[in-house]
Short mmCIF file of C-alpha atoms in Angstrom, two decimals:
data_model
loop_
_atom_site.label_atom_id
_atom_site.label_comp_id
_atom_site.label_asym_id
_atom_site.label_seq_id
_atom_site.Cartn_x
_atom_site.Cartn_y
_atom_site.Cartn_z
CA UNK A 1 -7.66 6.89 -12.40
CA UNK A 2 -6.76 9.59 -9.93
CA UNK A 3 -6.57 7.12 -7.03
CA UNK A 4 -4.48 4.70 -9.01
CA UNK A 5 -2.06 7.45 -9.98
CA UNK A 6 -1.50 8.49 -6.42
CA UNK A 7 -0.47 4.94 -5.64
CA UNK A 8 1.39 3.73 -8.69
CA UNK A 9 1.74 6.24 -11.56
CA UNK A 10 4.89 5.29 -13.54
CA UNK A 11 7.94 7.14 -12.32
CA UNK A 12 11.42 8.01 -13.59
CA UNK A 13 10.06 9.25 -16.90
CA UNK A 14 10.49 13.07 -16.69
CA UNK A 15 6.87 13.46 -17.43
CA UNK A 16 3.81 14.18 -15.27
CA UNK A 17 3.81 12.62 -11.81
CA UNK A 18 5.10 9.55 -10.12
CA UNK A 19 3.19 7.39 -7.60
CA UNK A 20 4.49 6.40 -4.26
CA UNK A 21 5.22 2.86 -5.53
CA UNK A 22 5.66 3.27 -9.28
CA UNK A 23 6.66 -0.26 -10.07
CA UNK A 24 3.82 -2.08 -8.31
CA UNK A 25 1.16 -4.00 -10.18
CA UNK A 26 -2.27 -2.41 -10.01
CA UNK A 27 -5.47 -4.48 -9.83
CA UNK A 28 -8.44 -2.31 -10.61
CA UNK A 29 -11.66 -3.80 -9.35
CA UNK A 30 -14.89 -2.42 -10.73
CA UNK A 31 -17.54 -1.80 -8.09
CA UNK A 32 -19.80 0.47 -9.98
CA UNK A 33 -21.24 0.93 -13.49
CA UNK A 34 -22.75 4.35 -12.65
CA UNK A 35 -21.18 7.57 -14.14
CA UNK A 36 -20.92 9.05 -10.60
CA UNK A 37 -19.08 5.90 -9.32
CA UNK A 38 -21.68 5.22 -6.53
CA UNK A 39 -21.84 1.61 -5.20
CA UNK A 40 -23.45 -0.31 -2.48
CA UNK A 41 -21.09 -1.05 0.40
CA UNK A 42 -21.75 -4.69 0.04
CA UNK A 43 -20.44 -4.51 -3.60
CA UNK A 44 -17.39 -2.60 -2.50
CA UNK A 45 -16.45 -5.07 0.30
CA UNK A 46 -17.10 -7.93 -2.20
CA UNK A 47 -14.63 -6.27 -4.54
CA UNK A 48 -12.09 -6.02 -1.68
CA UNK A 49 -12.49 -9.68 -1.02
CA UNK A 50 -12.17 -10.57 -4.54
CA UNK A 51 -8.92 -8.63 -4.83
CA UNK A 52 -7.33 -10.53 -1.90
CA UNK A 53 -8.70 -13.88 -3.35
CA UNK A 54 -6.78 -13.03 -6.52
CA UNK A 55 -3.42 -12.25 -5.00
CA UNK A 56 -3.57 -8.54 -3.99
CA UNK A 57 -1.32 -7.84 -0.94
CA UNK A 58 -2.85 -4.44 -0.24
CA UNK A 59 -6.43 -3.43 -1.01
CA UNK A 60 -7.21 0.38 -0.94
CA UNK A 61 -10.81 1.67 -0.80
CA UNK A 62 -11.57 5.30 -1.33
CA UNK A 63 -15.34 5.28 -0.47
CA UNK A 64 -17.44 6.24 2.48
CA UNK A 65 -18.87 3.60 4.84
CA UNK A 66 -15.82 2.89 7.04
CA UNK A 67 -17.99 2.86 10.12
CA UNK A 68 -19.88 -0.25 8.95
CA UNK A 69 -18.98 -3.47 10.82
CA UNK A 70 -18.86 -5.01 7.36
CA UNK A 71 -15.61 -3.20 6.80
CA UNK A 72 -13.98 -4.81 9.77
CA UNK A 73 -15.34 -8.22 8.77
CA UNK A 74 -13.76 -7.63 5.33
CA UNK A 75 -10.43 -6.48 6.90
CA UNK A 76 -10.42 -9.71 8.94
CA UNK A 77 -11.10 -11.82 5.90
CA UNK A 78 -8.31 -10.35 3.73
CA UNK A 79 -5.82 -10.67 6.54
CA UNK A 80 -6.73 -14.33 7.14
CA UNK A 81 -4.23 -17.11 6.62
CA UNK A 82 -3.80 -17.95 3.03
CA UNK A 83 -4.64 -14.42 1.83
CA UNK A 84 -2.39 -12.24 3.91
CA UNK A 85 -3.50 -8.77 2.61
CA UNK A 86 -3.95 -5.42 4.25
CA UNK A 87 -7.23 -3.41 3.88
CA UNK A 88 -6.75 0.43 3.70
CA UNK A 89 -9.71 2.70 3.82
CA UNK A 90 -10.15 6.40 3.53
CA UNK A 91 -11.48 8.10 6.71
CA UNK A 92 -13.81 10.34 4.83
CA UNK A 93 -14.15 14.09 4.00
CA UNK A 94 -17.07 15.12 6.18
CA UNK A 95 -15.08 16.03 9.35
CA UNK A 96 -16.92 13.15 11.08
CA UNK A 97 -15.94 12.00 14.58
CA UNK A 98 -15.13 8.27 14.10
CA UNK A 99 -14.89 7.38 17.81
CA UNK A 100 -17.59 4.91 18.12
CA UNK A 101 -15.44 2.06 16.68
CA UNK A 102 -11.83 1.12 16.11
CA UNK A 103 -11.42 -1.71 13.66
CA UNK A 104 -8.32 -3.81 14.43
CA UNK A 105 -8.05 -5.20 10.89
CA UNK A 106 -8.45 -2.06 8.81
CA UNK A 107 -5.93 0.69 8.33
CA UNK A 108 -8.02 3.97 8.32
CA UNK A 109 -6.27 6.96 7.03
CA UNK A 110 -7.01 10.67 7.52
CA UNK A 111 -5.54 13.65 5.64
CA UNK A 112 -2.95 16.27 6.26
CA UNK A 113 -1.82 19.31 4.32
CA UNK A 114 1.76 20.35 3.35
CA UNK A 115 2.12 21.95 6.81
CA UNK A 116 1.48 18.50 8.51
CA UNK A 117 -1.70 19.86 10.07
CA UNK A 118 -4.87 17.84 9.80
CA UNK A 119 -7.19 19.10 7.04
CA UNK A 120 -10.46 20.49 8.30
CA UNK A 121 -12.54 18.21 6.20
CA UNK A 122 -10.83 15.06 7.31
CA UNK A 123 -12.68 12.63 9.66
CA UNK A 124 -11.01 12.12 13.02
CA UNK A 125 -11.57 10.06 16.13
CA UNK A 126 -10.24 6.83 17.65
CA UNK A 127 -10.76 4.79 14.50
CA UNK A 128 -7.95 6.85 12.70
CA UNK A 129 -4.79 4.76 12.51
CA UNK A 130 -2.56 7.29 10.64
CA UNK A 131 -2.60 10.25 8.32
CA UNK A 132 -1.10 10.97 4.91
CA UNK A 133 -1.06 13.89 2.47
CA UNK A 134 -4.54 14.75 1.09
CA UNK A 135 -4.17 18.26 -0.20
CA UNK A 136 -3.17 19.26 -3.81
CA UNK A 137 -2.24 15.77 -4.71
CA UNK A 138 -1.11 15.96 -8.30
CA UNK A 139 -2.17 12.74 -9.97
CA UNK A 140 -3.25 11.12 -13.27
CA UNK A 141 -6.64 11.89 -14.95
CA UNK A 142 -8.64 10.40 -17.81
CA UNK A 143 -7.27 11.37 -21.16
CA UNK A 144 -3.65 11.16 -20.23
CA UNK A 145 -3.67 14.33 -18.13
CA UNK A 146 -2.73 15.41 -14.71
CA UNK A 147 -4.60 17.41 -12.05
CA UNK A 148 -4.37 18.30 -8.36
CA UNK A 149 -7.13 17.00 -6.05
CA UNK A 150 -7.85 16.98 -2.31
CA UNK A 151 -9.34 14.32 -0.12
CA UNK A 152 -8.72 11.30 2.21
CA UNK A 153 -9.43 9.30 -1.07
CA UNK A 154 -5.84 10.05 -1.95
CA UNK A 155 -4.33 9.71 1.53
CA UNK A 156 -5.58 6.07 1.48
CA UNK A 157 -3.81 4.99 -1.74
CA UNK A 158 -0.73 6.80 -0.73
CA UNK A 159 -0.69 4.70 2.45
CA UNK A 160 -1.53 1.56 0.60
CA UNK A 161 1.40 2.16 -1.74
CA UNK A 162 3.73 2.60 1.19
CA UNK A 163 2.56 -0.75 2.55
CA UNK A 164 3.24 -2.22 -0.98
CA UNK A 165 6.78 -0.95 -0.84
CA UNK A 166 7.31 -2.62 2.55
CA UNK A 167 6.12 -5.95 0.99
CA UNK A 168 8.50 -5.36 -1.86
CA UNK A 169 11.38 -5.03 0.56
CA UNK A 170 10.32 -8.05 2.54
CA UNK A 171 7.61 -10.25 0.95
CA UNK A 172 7.56 -12.45 4.05
CA UNK A 173 5.97 -9.79 6.12
CA UNK A 174 2.55 -10.63 7.60
CA UNK A 175 -0.24 -8.04 7.33
CA UNK A 176 0.12 -7.20 10.99
CA UNK A 177 3.88 -6.83 10.74
CA UNK A 178 3.60 -4.56 7.59
CA UNK A 179 1.12 -2.34 9.34
CA UNK A 180 3.09 -2.20 12.56
CA UNK A 181 6.18 -1.31 10.70
CA UNK A 182 4.40 1.54 8.86
CA UNK A 183 2.64 2.96 12.05
CA UNK A 184 5.73 2.59 14.18
CA UNK A 185 7.63 4.84 11.71
CA UNK A 186 5.03 7.54 11.52
CA UNK A 187 5.96 11.11 12.34
CA UNK A 188 4.11 11.76 15.65
CA UNK A 189 1.81 14.81 15.34
CA UNK A 190 -0.57 16.38 17.73
CA UNK A 191 -0.66 14.91 21.16
CA UNK A 192 2.19 12.49 22.01
CA UNK A 193 1.50 9.01 20.97
CA UNK A 194 -1.76 7.70 19.44
CA UNK A 195 -4.38 10.60 19.33
CA UNK A 196 -7.75 11.03 17.81
CA UNK A 197 -6.71 13.62 15.21
CA UNK A 198 -3.68 12.02 13.65
CA UNK A 199 -3.67 8.47 14.93
CA UNK A 200 -0.15 7.31 15.11
CA UNK A 201 0.93 10.24 12.89
CA UNK A 202 1.83 10.96 9.37
CA UNK A 203 3.26 8.09 7.44
CA UNK A 204 7.00 8.24 6.66
CA UNK A 205 7.76 5.71 3.97
CA UNK A 206 11.52 6.20 3.97
CA UNK A 207 11.71 5.65 7.73
CA UNK A 208 9.61 2.57 7.51
CA UNK A 209 11.73 1.09 4.75
CA UNK A 210 14.79 1.96 6.64
CA UNK A 211 13.64 -0.11 9.62
CA UNK A 212 13.25 -3.11 7.28
CA UNK A 213 16.58 -2.70 5.50
CA UNK A 214 18.88 -1.27 8.27
CA UNK A 215 17.03 -1.89 11.55
CA UNK A 216 15.58 0.79 13.88
CA UNK A 217 17.43 4.06 14.59
#
């Protein structure tokens, strides 16, 4: 519920919060029947493939396990011809160095605070493609409430929702084009260019949409 709210909580209602893309259609895919939400990675990736098989253009995963080659295999599958979806995955909250891999078909998202600095818990490394807000994210909760929460688990759906907005502006985009548009529009942070702490930088949805509708600055 909290992840879904970060992406698509209904906006323009003078109540609570608004998701990044508040008019998108959400497709919740159950990967666990346990009260703590734990699930096998194979079940999670099967859910991601199921979502793409059933029409999802962007699949967002807020679980650990991004370092598994199965995640890249799943990313390549959902991007394949006939499906045309993006797989977005949370980098993780254990300050882990993700430099042993760099999946070309998965958008891996780290977390920043309101000062645009990387949060100390956020994973980092060459695998990071971009970062997005992950601190004090006010979102929906069970029981029709709202609560702030931290984590890359919320940076990922924020990024996924930004990609959804790009598809809304231009449904003909390929997954590679959508990702490239988003990453090219990022606010460069840290060392110039792609770096191991921020990837391409912090996403800037307005700038990415402006490129689609008005062309580059």
